[in-house]
Amino acid sequence: MTDTDEDLPALTITCEACGTETRVPFDEVEATIEAHNERQHDGEPVAEIDPAVKSRLQDLLAEEMGLLD
């Protein structure tokens, strides 16, 4: 079974420096963050996945990988 675009969630990207927040499809997150940081912050890693969402994703991955056993 493969994931389709409809199966993938949208994630929230935040940039505290700009005071912005946007939701983008999962498969566009990396490119969107990179483009924002290049355009607005001279490539500095300022924009990121919402910290609460990132923490939850890390927990889910650790659980899935059996790291919490």
C-alpha positions as semicolon CSV with decimal commas, in nm:
position;residue;x (nm);y (nm);z (nm)
1;M;0,000;0,000;0,000
2;T;0,134;0,342;-0,091
3;D;0,042;0,683;0,040
4;T;-0,140;0,919;-0,190
5;D;-0,153;1,295;-0,162
6;E;-0,492;1,262;0,008
7;D;-0,344;1,036;0,277
8;L;-0,072;1,281;0,378
9;P;-0,151;1,546;0,639
10;A;-0,081;1,916;0,613
11;L;0,169;2,046;0,867
12;T;0,195;2,389;1,023
13;I;0,511;2,589;0,961
14;T;0,581;2,878;1,194
15;C;0,825;3,165;1,175
16;E;0,848;3,360;1,498
17;A;1,073;3,623;1,337
18;C;0,806;3,707;1,077
19;G;0,511;3,631;1,299
20;T;0,370;3,396;1,036
21;E;0,210;3,055;1,039
22;T;0,104;2,850;0,738
23;R;-0,019;2,499;0,668
24;V;0,136;2,311;0,377
25;P;0,104;1,956;0,246
26;F;0,344;1,713;0,414
27;D;0,544;1,655;0,096
28;E;0,604;2,032;0,053
29;V;0,725;2,107;0,407
30;E;1,099;2,085;0,346
31;A;1,093;2,292;0,026
32;T;0,862;2,553;0,180
33;I;1,078;2,600;0,489
34;E;1,395;2,618;0,281
35;A;1,244;2,870;0,039
36;H;1,110;3,090;0,321
37;N;1,440;3,091;0,505
38;E;1,634;3,170;0,187
39;R;1,396;3,449;0,086
40;Q;1,335;3,608;0,426
41;H;1,634;3,519;0,645
42;D;1,938;3,484;0,417
43;G;1,926;3,106;0,458
44;E;1,929;3,108;0,839
45;P;1,711;2,827;0,981
46;V;1,440;3,045;1,134
47;A;1,110;2,899;1,006
48;E;1,030;2,548;1,126
49;I;0,756;2,293;1,171
50;D;0,536;2,404;1,460
51;P;0,731;2,293;1,771
52;A;0,430;2,114;1,926
53;V;0,371;1,921;1,603
54;K;0,741;1,842;1,568
55;S;0,752;1,707;1,924
56;R;0,447;1,488;1,863
57;L;0,596;1,354;1,539
58;Q;0,920;1,270;1,721
59;D;0,724;1,084;1,989
60;L;0,526;0,889;1,728
61;L;0,841;0,795;1,537
62;A;1,022;0,686;1,853
63;E;0,723;0,473;1,950
64;E;0,698;0,324;1,602
65;M;1,069;0,240;1,603
66;G;1,041;0,075;1,944
67;L;1,274;0,324;2,109
68;L;1,041;0,372;2,404
69;D;1,030;0,004;2,502
